mmCIF file of C-alpha atoms and ligand atoms in Angstrom:
data_model
loop_
_atom_site.group_PDB
_atom_site.id
_atom_site.type_symbol
_atom_site.label_atom_id
_atom_site.label_comp_id
_atom_site.label_asym_id
_atom_site.label_seq_id
_atom_site.Cartn_x
_atom_site.Cartn_y
_atom_site.Cartn_z
ATOM 1 C CA MET I 1 87.273 -9.215 5.357
ATOM 2 C CA ILE I 2 84.706 -6.968 4.951
ATOM 3 C CA ALA I 3 81.804 -6.721 2.205
ATOM 4 C CA LEU I 4 80.237 -3.763 0.888
ATOM 5 C CA LEU I 5 76.455 -4.084 -0.351
ATOM 6 C CA ASP I 6 75.099 -1.807 -2.956
ATOM 7 C CA ALA I 7 71.730 -1.737 -4.141
ATOM 8 C CA ASN I 8 71.632 -1.445 -7.753
ATOM 9 C CA ASN I 9 69.869 2.512 -9.007
ATOM 10 C CA PHE I 10 68.293 1.726 -6.023
ATOM 11 C CA PHE I 11 65.723 5.243 -6.237
ATOM 12 C CA VAL I 12 64.654 3.542 -9.549
ATOM 13 C CA SER I 13 64.507 0.112 -7.495
ATOM 14 C CA CYS I 14 62.440 1.111 -5.038
ATOM 15 C CA GLU I 15 59.892 2.771 -7.664
ATOM 16 C CA ARG I 16 60.051 -0.786 -9.348
ATOM 17 C CA VAL I 17 58.869 -2.772 -6.206
ATOM 18 C CA PHE I 18 55.140 -2.097 -6.323
ATOM 19 C CA ARG I 19 55.258 -1.724 -10.234
ATOM 20 C CA PRO I 20 56.142 -4.638 -11.433
ATOM 21 C CA ASP I 21 54.882 -3.790 -15.140
ATOM 22 C CA LEU I 22 58.408 -1.422 -14.857
ATOM 23 C CA MET I 23 60.698 -4.309 -14.294
ATOM 24 C CA ASN I 24 61.454 -4.617 -17.859
ATOM 25 C CA ARG I 25 60.854 -0.484 -19.009
ATOM 26 C CA PRO I 26 63.439 2.180 -18.676
ATOM 27 C CA VAL I 27 62.906 4.213 -15.597
ATOM 28 C CA ALA I 28 64.635 7.243 -14.177
ATOM 29 C CA VAL I 29 63.968 9.719 -10.841
ATOM 30 C CA LEU I 30 64.346 13.225 -10.484
ATOM 31 C CA SER I 31 66.011 15.526 -8.280
ATOM 32 C CA ASN I 32 64.089 17.713 -6.099
ATOM 33 C CA ASN I 33 62.216 20.148 -8.054
ATOM 34 C CA ASP I 34 62.206 17.420 -11.023
ATOM 35 C CA GLY I 35 65.515 19.269 -12.125
ATOM 36 C CA CYS I 36 68.264 16.630 -13.279
ATOM 37 C CA LEU I 37 68.060 12.742 -13.366
ATOM 38 C CA ILE I 38 69.392 11.067 -10.156
ATOM 39 C CA SER I 39 68.740 7.604 -10.977
ATOM 40 C CA ARG I 40 68.514 5.820 -13.823
ATOM 41 C CA SER I 41 67.686 2.200 -15.130
ATOM 42 C CA ASN I 42 70.627 0.151 -16.809
ATOM 43 C CA GLU I 43 68.262 0.553 -19.833
ATOM 44 C CA VAL I 44 68.944 4.487 -19.446
ATOM 45 C CA LYS I 45 72.157 4.368 -18.812
ATOM 46 C CA ALA I 46 72.531 2.663 -22.266
ATOM 47 C CA LEU I 47 71.140 5.430 -23.937
ATOM 48 C CA GLY I 48 73.857 7.311 -22.965
ATOM 49 C CA VAL I 49 71.838 9.538 -20.619
ATOM 50 C CA PRO I 50 74.134 11.252 -18.272
ATOM 51 C CA MET I 51 74.280 10.802 -14.573
ATOM 52 C CA GLY I 52 72.925 14.727 -13.265
ATOM 53 C CA ALA I 53 71.375 15.205 -16.665
ATOM 54 C CA PRO I 54 69.226 18.317 -16.768
ATOM 55 C CA TYR I 55 65.387 16.777 -17.632
ATOM 56 C CA ILE I 56 64.323 19.618 -19.812
ATOM 57 C CA LYS I 57 67.410 18.617 -22.109
ATOM 58 C CA TYR I 58 66.719 14.891 -22.565
ATOM 59 C CA LYS I 59 62.718 15.046 -22.058
ATOM 60 C CA ASP I 60 62.193 14.046 -25.578
ATOM 61 C CA VAL I 61 65.210 11.397 -25.825
ATOM 62 C CA LEU I 62 63.488 9.941 -22.806
ATOM 63 C CA ALA I 63 59.507 10.150 -24.106
ATOM 64 C CA ASP I 64 60.810 8.224 -27.339
ATOM 65 C CA HIS I 65 62.084 5.709 -25.547
ATOM 66 C CA ASN I 66 58.825 5.269 -22.893
ATOM 67 C CA VAL I 67 61.028 5.822 -19.994
ATOM 68 C CA ALA I 68 59.189 6.169 -16.543
ATOM 69 C CA ILE I 69 60.094 9.537 -15.282
ATOM 70 C CA PHE I 70 59.510 10.184 -11.122
ATOM 71 C CA SER I 71 59.853 12.751 -8.938
ATOM 72 C CA SER I 72 62.330 11.801 -5.755
ATOM 73 C CA HIS I 73 60.050 10.153 -3.173
ATOM 74 C CA PHE I 74 62.488 9.878 -0.302
ATOM 75 C CA THR I 75 59.919 9.039 2.428
ATOM 76 C CA LEU I 76 59.314 5.892 -0.141
ATOM 77 C CA TYR I 77 63.474 5.202 -0.254
ATOM 78 C CA GLY I 78 64.415 6.141 3.367
ATOM 79 C CA ASP I 79 61.683 3.498 4.935
ATOM 80 C CA LEU I 80 62.886 0.931 2.201
ATOM 81 C CA SER I 81 66.376 1.666 3.061
ATOM 82 C CA SER I 82 65.822 0.820 6.809
ATOM 83 C CA ARG I 83 64.008 -2.131 5.783
ATOM 84 C CA MET I 84 66.964 -3.488 3.901
ATOM 85 C CA MET I 85 69.406 -2.540 6.828
ATOM 86 C CA SER I 86 67.661 -4.302 9.314
ATOM 87 C CA LEU I 87 67.040 -7.194 7.487
ATOM 88 C CA ILE I 88 70.748 -7.130 6.689
ATOM 89 C CA GLU I 89 71.601 -6.699 10.426
ATOM 90 C CA SER I 90 69.186 -9.910 11.429
ATOM 91 C CA LEU I 91 71.765 -12.074 9.016
ATOM 92 C CA VAL I 92 75.403 -10.676 10.247
ATOM 93 C CA PRO I 93 77.445 -9.972 13.085
ATOM 94 C CA LYS I 94 77.843 -6.111 12.271
ATOM 95 C CA ILE I 95 76.908 -3.890 9.704
ATOM 96 C CA GLU I 96 78.203 0.157 9.429
ATOM 97 C CA VAL I 97 75.664 1.706 7.259
ATOM 98 C CA TYR I 98 77.602 3.806 4.607
ATOM 99 C CA SER I 99 74.424 5.784 3.104
ATOM 100 C CA ILE I 100 71.280 4.834 1.919
ATOM 101 C CA ASP I 101 71.758 2.172 0.003
ATOM 102 C CA GLU I 102 75.288 0.706 0.987
ATOM 103 C CA PRO I 103 76.147 -0.705 4.689
ATOM 104 C CA PHE I 104 79.620 -2.250 4.576
ATOM 105 C CA ILE I 105 79.576 -5.780 6.678
ATOM 106 C CA ASP I 106 82.038 -6.996 8.880
ATOM 107 C CA LEU I 107 82.618 -10.974 7.887
ATOM 108 C CA SER I 108 85.233 -11.538 10.824
ATOM 109 C CA GLY I 109 84.451 -15.396 11.724
ATOM 110 C CA ILE I 110 82.688 -16.032 9.148
ATOM 111 C CA LYS I 111 83.690 -19.200 7.319
ATOM 112 C CA ASN I 112 81.439 -19.897 4.351
ATOM 113 C CA ILE I 113 81.602 -15.956 3.316
ATOM 114 C CA GLU I 114 80.539 -16.295 -0.738
ATOM 115 C CA ALA I 115 77.225 -18.316 0.736
ATOM 116 C CA LEU I 116 76.811 -16.278 3.197
ATOM 117 C CA CYS I 117 76.645 -12.870 0.716
ATOM 118 C CA HIS I 118 74.507 -14.765 -1.851
ATOM 119 C CA HIS I 119 72.050 -15.719 0.848
ATOM 120 C CA ILE I 120 72.121 -11.976 2.005
ATOM 121 C CA ARG I 121 71.363 -11.159 -1.254
ATOM 122 C CA HIS I 122 68.816 -13.434 -2.336
ATOM 123 C CA THR I 123 66.699 -12.430 1.255
ATOM 124 C CA ILE I 124 66.695 -9.189 -0.246
ATOM 125 C CA TRP I 125 65.516 -9.579 -3.042
ATOM 126 C CA ARG I 126 63.212 -12.042 -1.371
ATOM 127 C CA SER I 127 61.407 -9.569 1.396
ATOM 128 C CA LEU I 128 62.031 -6.685 -0.245
ATOM 129 C CA GLY I 129 62.551 -6.917 -3.958
ATOM 130 C CA ILE I 130 65.764 -4.780 -4.140
ATOM 131 C CA PRO I 131 68.245 -5.978 -6.208
ATOM 132 C CA THR I 132 72.062 -5.440 -4.996
ATOM 133 C CA SER I 133 75.541 -6.486 -5.439
ATOM 134 C CA ILE I 134 78.207 -7.424 -2.990
ATOM 135 C CA GLY I 135 82.005 -6.762 -3.470
ATOM 136 C CA ILE I 136 83.895 -8.471 -0.631
ATOM 137 C CA ALA I 137 87.707 -8.240 0.026
ATOM 138 C CA LYS I 138 90.248 -7.325 3.028
ATOM 139 C CA THR I 139 89.929 -3.585 3.865
ATOM 140 C CA LYS I 140 86.867 -0.924 2.858
ATOM 141 C CA THR I 141 89.079 0.323 -0.113
ATOM 142 C CA LEU I 142 89.076 -2.841 -1.792
ATOM 143 C CA ALA I 143 85.464 -3.789 -0.806
ATOM 144 C CA LYS I 144 84.537 -0.866 -2.826
ATOM 145 C CA VAL I 145 86.909 -1.982 -6.002
ATOM 146 C CA ALA I 146 85.316 -5.479 -5.748
ATOM 147 C CA ASN I 147 81.830 -3.818 -5.623
ATOM 148 C CA TYR I 148 82.631 -2.100 -8.830
ATOM 149 C CA TYR I 149 83.283 -5.573 -10.320
ATOM 150 C CA ALA I 150 80.215 -7.227 -8.890
ATOM 151 C CA LYS I 151 78.107 -4.314 -10.894
ATOM 152 C CA ARG I 152 79.459 -4.408 -14.253
ATOM 153 C CA THR I 153 81.355 -8.212 -14.805
ATOM 154 C CA PRO I 154 77.697 -9.984 -15.480
ATOM 155 C CA ALA I 155 80.135 -13.385 -15.367
ATOM 156 C CA PHE I 156 80.754 -12.750 -11.516
ATOM 157 C CA LYS I 157 76.627 -12.418 -10.888
ATOM 158 C CA SER I 158 76.724 -9.556 -8.303
ATOM 159 C CA ILE I 159 79.282 -10.836 -6.575
ATOM 160 C CA CYS I 160 82.512 -10.319 -6.463
ATOM 161 C CA TYR I 161 85.481 -11.531 -4.088
ATOM 162 C CA LEU I 162 88.588 -10.832 -4.046
ATOM 163 C CA ASP I 163 89.994 -13.821 -2.282
ATOM 164 C CA SER I 164 93.531 -13.728 -3.881
ATOM 165 C CA PHE I 165 96.452 -11.671 -4.866
ATOM 166 C CA ASP I 166 96.295 -12.555 -8.062
ATOM 167 C CA ARG I 167 92.679 -11.839 -8.632
ATOM 168 C CA THR I 168 93.257 -8.143 -6.588
ATOM 169 C CA GLU I 169 96.138 -7.314 -8.721
ATOM 170 C CA LEU I 170 93.960 -8.011 -12.168
ATOM 171 C CA ALA I 171 91.447 -5.986 -10.443
ATOM 172 C CA LEU I 172 93.805 -3.263 -9.691
ATOM 173 C CA LYS I 173 95.072 -2.992 -13.083
ATOM 174 C CA LYS I 174 91.835 -2.499 -14.635
ATOM 175 C CA ILE I 175 90.273 0.273 -12.743
ATOM 176 C CA SER I 176 91.632 3.343 -13.074
ATOM 177 C CA ILE I 177 92.187 5.725 -9.817
ATOM 178 C CA GLY I 178 89.467 8.212 -10.221
ATOM 179 C CA GLU I 179 87.083 5.197 -9.321
ATOM 180 C CA ILE I 180 89.016 4.546 -6.104
ATOM 181 C CA TRP I 181 86.931 5.533 -2.828
ATOM 182 C CA GLY I 182 88.441 8.633 -1.555
ATOM 183 C CA ILE I 183 90.196 9.862 -4.865
ATOM 184 C CA GLY I 184 88.410 12.886 -6.022
ATOM 185 C CA LYS I 185 89.021 14.907 -9.178
ATOM 186 C CA GLN I 186 91.541 16.884 -7.910
ATOM 187 C CA ILE I 187 93.533 14.256 -6.528
ATOM 188 C CA SER I 188 93.709 12.222 -9.438
ATOM 189 C CA LYS I 189 94.163 14.859 -11.856
ATOM 190 C CA LYS I 190 97.583 15.303 -9.579
ATOM 191 C CA LEU I 191 98.394 11.887 -9.528
ATOM 192 C CA GLU I 192 97.380 10.940 -13.327
ATOM 193 C CA SER I 193 100.490 13.596 -14.299
ATOM 194 C CA GLN I 194 102.819 11.958 -11.946
ATOM 195 C CA GLY I 195 101.947 8.558 -13.927
ATOM 196 C CA VAL I 196 99.878 7.121 -11.738
ATOM 197 C CA ILE I 197 96.920 6.294 -13.743
ATOM 198 C CA THR I 198 95.563 2.757 -11.763
ATOM 199 C CA ALA I 199 94.828 1.684 -9.082
ATOM 200 C CA TRP I 200 98.056 -1.207 -9.149
ATOM 201 C CA ASP I 201 99.814 2.059 -10.026
ATOM 202 C CA LEU I 202 98.361 3.727 -6.806
ATOM 203 C CA LYS I 203 99.122 0.577 -4.900
ATOM 204 C CA GLN I 204 102.938 0.602 -5.454
ATOM 205 C CA VAL I 205 103.141 4.842 -4.516
ATOM 206 C CA ASP I 206 105.243 5.283 -1.166
ATOM 207 C CA PRO I 207 102.534 6.003 1.412
ATOM 208 C CA ARG I 208 104.537 8.684 3.006
ATOM 209 C CA CYS I 209 104.829 10.568 -0.339
ATOM 210 C CA MET I 210 101.305 9.900 -0.055
ATOM 211 C CA ARG I 211 100.858 11.312 3.077
ATOM 212 C CA GLN I 212 103.235 14.463 2.298
ATOM 213 C CA GLN I 213 101.254 15.267 -0.790
ATOM 214 C CA PHE I 214 97.478 14.366 0.038
ATOM 215 C CA THR I 215 97.392 14.274 4.177
ATOM 216 C CA VAL I 216 96.885 10.796 5.991
ATOM 217 C CA VAL I 217 93.508 10.539 4.041
ATOM 218 C CA GLY I 218 95.744 9.411 1.165
ATOM 219 C CA GLU I 219 98.005 7.363 2.685
ATOM 220 C CA ARG I 220 95.460 5.322 4.132
ATOM 221 C CA ILE I 221 93.767 4.716 0.448
ATOM 222 C CA VAL I 222 97.664 3.620 -0.454
ATOM 223 C CA ARG I 223 97.774 1.159 2.578
ATOM 224 C CA GLU I 224 93.989 0.167 2.344
ATOM 225 C CA LEU I 225 94.718 -1.006 -1.449
ATOM 226 C CA ASN I 226 97.964 -2.851 0.182
ATOM 227 C CA GLY I 227 95.303 -4.987 2.301
ATOM 228 C CA ILE I 228 95.975 -3.119 5.156
ATOM 229 C CA SER I 229 92.868 -1.831 7.374
ATOM 230 C CA CYS I 230 93.062 1.480 8.273
ATOM 231 C CA LEU I 231 89.195 2.187 7.707
ATOM 232 C CA ALA I 232 87.737 -0.172 10.718
ATOM 233 C CA ILE I 233 83.485 -1.013 10.786
ATOM 234 C CA GLU I 234 81.565 1.571 13.241
ATOM 235 C CA ASP I 235 79.247 0.640 14.969
ATOM 236 C CA VAL I 236 78.734 4.164 16.583
ATOM 237 C CA GLU I 237 77.682 6.494 14.471
ATOM 238 C CA ASP I 238 79.819 10.113 14.984
ATOM 239 C CA LEU I 239 78.071 12.435 16.828
ATOM 240 C CA LYS I 240 77.354 14.921 14.427
ATOM 241 C CA LYS I 241 78.280 18.665 14.498
ATOM 242 C CA SER I 242 75.659 20.541 12.422
ATOM 243 C CA ILE I 243 72.122 19.362 10.498
ATOM 244 C CA GLN I 244 70.364 21.991 7.876
ATOM 245 C CA VAL I 245 67.439 21.915 5.834
ATOM 246 C CA THR I 246 68.241 23.189 2.699
ATOM 247 C CA ARG I 247 65.700 23.844 -0.646
ATOM 248 C CA SER I 248 65.352 25.804 -3.833
ATOM 249 C CA PHE I 249 62.040 26.647 -4.295
ATOM 250 C CA GLY I 250 59.566 25.298 -6.769
ATOM 251 C CA LYS I 251 58.715 28.936 -7.515
ATOM 252 C CA PRO I 252 60.258 31.959 -6.651
ATOM 253 C CA ILE I 253 59.262 33.818 -4.067
ATOM 254 C CA THR I 254 58.784 37.605 -4.171
ATOM 255 C CA ASN I 255 57.181 38.329 -0.107
ATOM 256 C CA PHE I 256 58.013 38.409 2.931
ATOM 257 C CA TYR I 257 54.868 36.127 4.072
ATOM 258 C CA ASP I 258 55.456 33.161 1.655
ATOM 259 C CA LEU I 259 59.429 33.393 2.210
ATOM 260 C CA LYS I 260 58.713 33.458 6.484
ATOM 261 C CA ALA I 261 56.353 30.292 6.090
ATOM 262 C CA ALA I 262 58.942 28.483 3.116
ATOM 263 C CA ILE I 263 61.493 29.264 6.668
ATOM 264 C CA ALA I 264 58.919 28.332 9.356
ATOM 265 C CA THR I 265 58.296 24.683 6.978
ATOM 266 C CA TYR I 266 61.754 24.209 7.061
ATOM 267 C CA ALA I 267 62.502 25.006 10.941
ATOM 268 C CA THR I 268 59.856 22.219 11.300
ATOM 269 C CA ARG I 269 61.488 19.884 9.154
ATOM 270 C CA LEU I 270 64.785 20.084 11.217
ATOM 271 C CA GLY I 271 62.624 19.868 14.355
ATOM 272 C CA GLU I 272 61.706 16.543 13.097
ATOM 273 C CA LYS I 273 65.317 15.445 12.413
ATOM 274 C CA LEU I 274 66.611 16.756 16.407
ATOM 275 C CA ARG I 275 64.265 14.948 17.915
ATOM 276 C CA ARG I 276 64.259 11.666 16.057
ATOM 277 C CA GLN I 277 68.102 11.796 16.984
ATOM 278 C CA ASP I 278 67.692 13.482 20.176
ATOM 279 C CA LEU I 279 69.665 15.957 19.519
ATOM 280 C CA PHE I 280 69.057 19.914 20.952
ATOM 281 C CA THR I 281 70.346 22.801 19.406
ATOM 282 C CA GLN I 282 71.122 26.635 20.975
ATOM 283 C CA ASN I 283 72.520 28.406 17.521
ATOM 284 C CA VAL I 284 70.207 28.606 14.696
ATOM 285 C CA SER I 285 71.086 29.958 11.650
ATOM 286 C CA VAL I 286 68.626 31.268 8.397
ATOM 287 C CA PHE I 287 70.600 31.548 4.717
ATOM 288 C CA ILE I 288 68.355 33.401 1.701
ATOM 289 C CA ARG I 289 69.309 33.867 -1.899
ATOM 290 C CA THR I 290 68.200 34.805 -5.044
ATOM 291 C CA ASN I 291 68.573 33.012 -7.898
ATOM 292 C CA LYS I 292 72.449 33.080 -9.271
ATOM 293 C CA HIS I 293 72.125 31.504 -12.609
ATOM 294 C CA ARG I 294 70.114 34.347 -13.777
ATOM 295 C CA PRO I 295 72.342 36.648 -13.812
ATOM 296 C CA ASN I 296 70.454 39.758 -15.330
ATOM 297 C CA ASP I 297 68.230 39.883 -12.107
ATOM 298 C CA PRO I 298 69.844 42.202 -9.384
ATOM 299 C CA GLN I 299 71.711 39.442 -6.477
ATOM 300 C CA TYR I 300 71.636 39.366 -3.018
ATOM 301 C CA SER I 301 72.452 36.832 -0.407
ATOM 302 C CA ASN I 302 72.666 36.805 3.523
ATOM 303 C CA SER I 303 72.700 34.606 6.199
ATOM 304 C CA ALA I 304 71.829 35.416 10.219
ATOM 305 C CA THR I 305 72.571 33.150 13.479
ATOM 306 C CA VAL I 306 70.420 33.559 16.429
ATOM 307 C CA VAL I 307 71.860 32.235 19.559
ATOM 308 C CA LEU I 308 69.263 30.497 22.286
ATOM 309 C CA GLN I 309 69.691 30.379 25.838
ATOM 310 C CA LYS I 310 68.984 27.508 26.511
ATOM 311 C CA PRO I 311 69.062 24.229 24.036
ATOM 312 C CA ILE I 312 65.713 23.688 21.927
ATOM 313 C CA ASN I 313 64.455 20.890 19.582
ATOM 314 C CA ASP I 314 60.635 21.495 19.791
ATOM 315 C CA GLY I 315 58.909 23.359 16.328
ATOM 316 C CA ILE I 316 57.513 26.760 18.046
ATOM 317 C CA SER I 317 61.224 27.354 19.610
ATOM 318 C CA LEU I 318 62.566 26.764 15.986
ATOM 319 C CA ILE I 319 60.306 28.398 14.129
ATOM 320 C CA LYS I 320 60.639 31.871 16.524
ATOM 321 C CA ALA I 321 64.196 31.835 16.363
ATOM 322 C CA ALA I 322 64.291 30.945 12.608
ATOM 323 C CA SER I 323 62.033 33.963 12.389
ATOM 324 C CA ILE I 324 64.102 36.358 14.274
ATOM 325 C CA ALA I 325 67.034 35.331 11.612
ATOM 326 C CA LEU I 326 65.227 36.142 8.699
ATOM 327 C CA GLN I 327 64.096 39.353 9.496
ATOM 328 C CA GLN I 328 67.478 40.873 10.557
ATOM 329 C CA ILE I 329 68.725 39.497 6.817
ATOM 330 C CA TYR I 330 65.420 39.763 4.559
ATOM 331 C CA ILE I 331 65.385 42.893 1.878
ATOM 332 C CA ASN I 332 62.303 43.637 -0.090
ATOM 333 C CA GLY I 333 62.202 43.840 -3.889
ATOM 334 C CA TYR I 334 64.480 40.485 -4.290
ATOM 335 C CA THR I 335 63.221 37.540 -6.140
ATOM 336 C CA TYR I 336 64.550 35.027 -3.891
ATOM 337 C CA SER I 337 65.030 30.969 -4.860
ATOM 338 C CA LYS I 338 66.791 29.226 -2.245
ATOM 339 C CA ALA I 339 66.650 29.046 1.626
ATOM 340 C CA GLY I 340 68.402 27.098 4.132
ATOM 341 C CA ILE I 341 68.029 26.822 7.958
ATOM 342 C CA MET I 342 71.141 25.185 9.944
ATOM 343 C CA ALA I 343 71.339 24.263 13.926
ATOM 344 C CA HIS I 344 74.564 24.262 14.926
ATOM 345 C CA GLU I 345 76.721 23.449 18.212
ATOM 346 C CA LEU I 346 74.356 20.033 18.941
ATOM 347 C CA LYS I 347 73.716 18.709 22.432
ATOM 348 C CA PRO I 348 72.685 15.342 22.796
ATOM 349 C CA LYS I 349 69.779 14.682 25.294
ATOM 350 C CA GLY I 350 71.137 14.926 29.305
ATOM 351 C CA GLN I 351 73.932 16.520 28.457
ATOM 352 C CA ASN I 352 74.274 19.275 31.599
ATOM 353 C CA VAL I 353 72.154 22.317 29.975
ATOM 354 C CA GLN I 354 72.845 26.281 31.860
ATOM 355 C CA LEU I 355 69.536 26.957 32.861
ATOM 356 C CA ASP I 356 67.717 30.402 32.175
ATOM 357 C CA LEU I 357 66.945 31.818 35.050
ATOM 358 C CA PHE I 358 64.844 34.521 33.630
ATOM 359 C CA SER I 359 62.991 32.329 31.026
ATOM 360 C CA ASN I 360 59.311 32.895 30.905
ATOM 361 C CA LYS I 361 57.010 30.517 32.018
ATOM 362 C CA PHE I 362 54.352 30.561 30.053
ATOM 363 C CA GLU I 363 56.817 29.167 26.725
ATOM 364 C CA GLU I 364 57.103 25.497 28.568
ATOM 365 C CA PRO I 365 53.802 23.964 27.663
ATOM 366 C CA LEU I 366 54.960 24.022 23.928
ATOM 367 C CA GLN I 367 58.236 22.721 24.665
ATOM 368 C CA SER I 368 57.097 19.696 26.003
ATOM 369 C CA PRO I 369 58.499 16.415 25.120
ATOM 370 C CA GLU I 370 55.811 14.677 25.347
ATOM 371 C CA LEU I 371 53.734 17.226 23.278
ATOM 372 C CA TRP I 372 56.324 16.978 20.671
ATOM 373 C CA GLU I 373 56.535 13.575 20.214
ATOM 374 C CA ALA I 374 52.714 13.329 20.111
ATOM 375 C CA ILE I 375 52.725 15.323 17.082
ATOM 376 C CA ASP I 376 55.849 13.157 15.718
ATOM 377 C CA ASN I 377 53.560 10.020 15.961
ATOM 378 C CA LEU I 378 50.945 11.548 14.193
ATOM 379 C CA ASN I 379 52.444 12.802 11.199
ATOM 380 C CA LYS I 380 54.153 9.568 11.370
ATOM 381 C CA ARG I 381 50.916 8.077 11.199
ATOM 382 C CA TYR I 382 48.941 10.154 9.007
ATOM 383 C CA GLY I 383 51.529 12.150 6.917
ATOM 384 C CA ARG I 384 53.784 14.398 7.122
ATOM 385 C CA GLY I 385 51.816 17.956 7.594
ATOM 386 C CA THR I 386 48.993 16.094 9.528
ATOM 387 C CA LEU I 387 49.676 18.416 12.425
ATOM 388 C CA PHE I 388 51.771 21.363 11.683
ATOM 389 C CA SER I 389 52.332 25.270 12.776
ATOM 390 C CA ALA I 390 50.356 27.941 11.454
ATOM 391 C CA ALA I 391 53.251 29.791 10.742
ATOM 392 C CA CYS I 392 54.235 27.487 7.877
ATOM 393 C CA GLY I 393 50.948 29.001 5.729
ATOM 394 C CA LYS I 394 48.902 27.085 3.519
ATOM 395 C CA SER I 395 49.018 28.425 0.663
ATOM 396 C CA LEU I 396 52.149 25.959 -0.411
ATOM 397 C CA SER I 397 52.982 27.487 -3.606
ATOM 398 C CA TRP I 398 56.879 27.922 -3.327
ATOM 399 C CA LYS I 399 56.720 24.019 -2.406
ATOM 400 C CA ASP I 400 59.201 21.542 -3.898
ATOM 401 C CA LYS I 401 57.699 20.872 -7.511
ATOM 402 C CA LYS I 402 57.274 17.124 -7.607
ATOM 403 C CA ASN I 403 54.557 16.210 -10.468
ATOM 404 C CA LEU I 404 55.759 12.825 -10.806
ATOM 405 C CA LEU I 405 55.765 11.854 -7.338
ATOM 406 C CA SER I 406 54.585 7.985 -7.220
ATOM 407 C CA PRO I 407 52.305 6.746 -4.043
ATOM 408 C CA SER I 408 53.544 6.480 -0.581
ATOM 409 C CA TYR I 409 53.240 2.556 -1.249
ATOM 410 C CA THR I 410 54.703 1.661 2.755
ATOM 411 C CA THR I 411 54.010 4.672 5.166
ATOM 412 C CA ARG I 412 50.828 5.848 3.986
ATOM 413 C CA TRP I 413 47.751 3.643 5.058
ATOM 414 C CA ASP I 414 45.625 5.271 1.876
ATOM 415 C CA GLN I 415 48.322 4.798 -0.393
ATOM 416 C CA ILE I 416 49.076 1.102 0.152
ATOM 417 C CA ALA I 417 48.982 -0.782 -2.600
ATOM 418 C CA ILE I 418 45.736 -3.047 -3.888
ATOM 419 C CA ALA I 419 46.187 -6.326 -5.528
ATOM 420 C CA PHE I 420 43.444 -7.817 -7.752
ATOM 421 C CA ALA I 421 42.781 -11.635 -7.590
ATOM 422 C CA ARG I 422 41.076 -13.212 -10.186
HETATM 423 MG MG1 MG N 501 73.757 2.103 -5.168
#
């Protein structure tokens, strides 16, 4: 048996952990630049405000209902996520982290499955204050279905166990194929035109037929719905092929220096991501573009790639490479709204590397792993941006708009929650 644990309204729940006063108040979390709603409490869902709704459009409705609004605070969510995952890991033999708030849990060999799952939920609630739902079934795809019901059926008390054929049949008959893991809009449209409406209908489709139409991915879904596990719990993360940092600017950029500073900041962030995974890159791409939602403005977008002589992951070399790429594509006179940097051809540490015979040895100290470990540790301890390259610039007017950010309760000493006792 496999369980899928999923935190309820995760970002909202994270905001509530240190704000018990919000426990019964509607809460919503916004995307980058405070653009759209990306997490809603049940009260906000009940208001009929859809997922991904533009904040501007619903601002008045939300204010009328006294909804507490937050900018997205990924440092907080990431930290609470890793605490939740290690808590679960301490209670079960094996998990696979599927997303920031969803691990698959391998339950093979567990005798009292339901009791263990109640214990996991209770432990997370008591230790972290995060509410969760658990779906249990024979395969990952069915565990996702079970989780769908665990969330929506109050009688299940947040745990749904598809332990019998009858229960599974009932569950599959009442769920449309669009809700099934891996069935996107395109596929569900095509299937619906063939009369396949519910997951139960999909379960009856000949797997070979699915393979012909939707490749092996489609075939697997049908087999998984039939209780045949095709997707194992994987404990090793696949080696990523590329890593990127892409953002829209809080305010449009019209000059080269601000754009260069923005790219340098993204390159810094990219370096942090690479070093955290012990990866190096030899191939750095930068893209810039104007706002395509303003068709009356002159439009431009372009990208450039710099191929390096040896793999790097230090901030200074990444900023240098990114600046070279930017110079190749920058054209004056446009209003830029978005940019990004990507590292390709990632190599793990220690992989054989062709050394550069002619490299300038004065550059070496800047690439010393000890230096960057020290920088990372300082920024981790005292907050991101404590130590940064001057290339990133001091004026951050182009930075993400985050006007409604909550404190970094769990990652900054100066923002730790204070409790008063009477
Ligand atoms: Mg969730």
